């Protein structure tokens, strides 16, 4: 269903970011850039619910990669099931390449630094332009290849490698599940395995299993290195 903003020529966007201040700043900056923010959410689950309803879907959905209730990758994957042609853009306050591989595989067109508003605006316009009614069926291809290789290090798109070929570090994925993030955050706070099990109401076996998955995602030698990486990249 076409909304009023689209009928009047403005590109309708929606934002998902767990940081209220960042959400307010993004909304203001993108409004000044000429876009219409039709809704904003701090929880991934709320955004998914809005996207299930066709009349609530924006022209482009911007998703922060590090949310409270789930990862941005989880949001992209879920939204893609309900709205397979809705263009998705990932945003992050960290290095975009950290999330790029998982986000692009989940259906996002690119992962962009939140600080690069100009790049965000360019990406929104390109996606919205390729998904116009004059090109029915173009949305899915646009979500995969709407950008030419960028000269900016603040954007990683489907046409770019998740990490530069000569990168010294492995292609780590920080797309942790909500439970994995909670466990690693508690370890980073100095909690013991027993304390974490009691606090989260899960078994130690579950914790060990989840830590093993995190280590695999981060290519970490042990739990301590995984915790250190989470502190560095996720500011735990």
CSV table of C-alpha atoms in Angstrom, one decimal, residues 13 16 23 42 54 70 79-80 84 90 93 97 108 123 131 138 179 204 218-219 228:
chain,number,residue,atom,x,y,z
A,13,UNK,CA,12.0,5.3,5.6
A,16,UNK,CA,15.5,0.5,14.1
A,23,UNK,CA,17.6,7.3,17.0
A,42,UNK,CA,14.1,0.5,19.5
A,54,UNK,CA,2.1,-4.1,4.3
A,70,UNK,CA,18.2,-9.5,19.0
A,79,UNK,CA,11.8,-9.0,7.7
A,80,UNK,CA,13.1,-10.7,4.5
A,84,UNK,CA,11.1,-10.2,0.5
A,90,UNK,CA,22.4,-2.1,7.9
A,93,UNK,CA,28.7,2.6,15.1
A,97,UNK,CA,33.1,-4.9,7.7
A,108,UNK,CA,20.7,-6.3,3.6
A,123,UNK,CA,22.2,4.4,-0.4
A,131,UNK,CA,12.6,-0.2,-6.3
A,138,UNK,CA,13.4,-5.0,-9.4
A,179,UNK,CA,21.7,-15.0,24.6
A,204,UNK,CA,26.4,-24.3,32.5
A,218,UNK,CA,35.1,-14.7,16.3
A,219,UNK,CA,37.9,-17.1,15.4
A,228,UNK,CA,38.5,-9.3,24.7
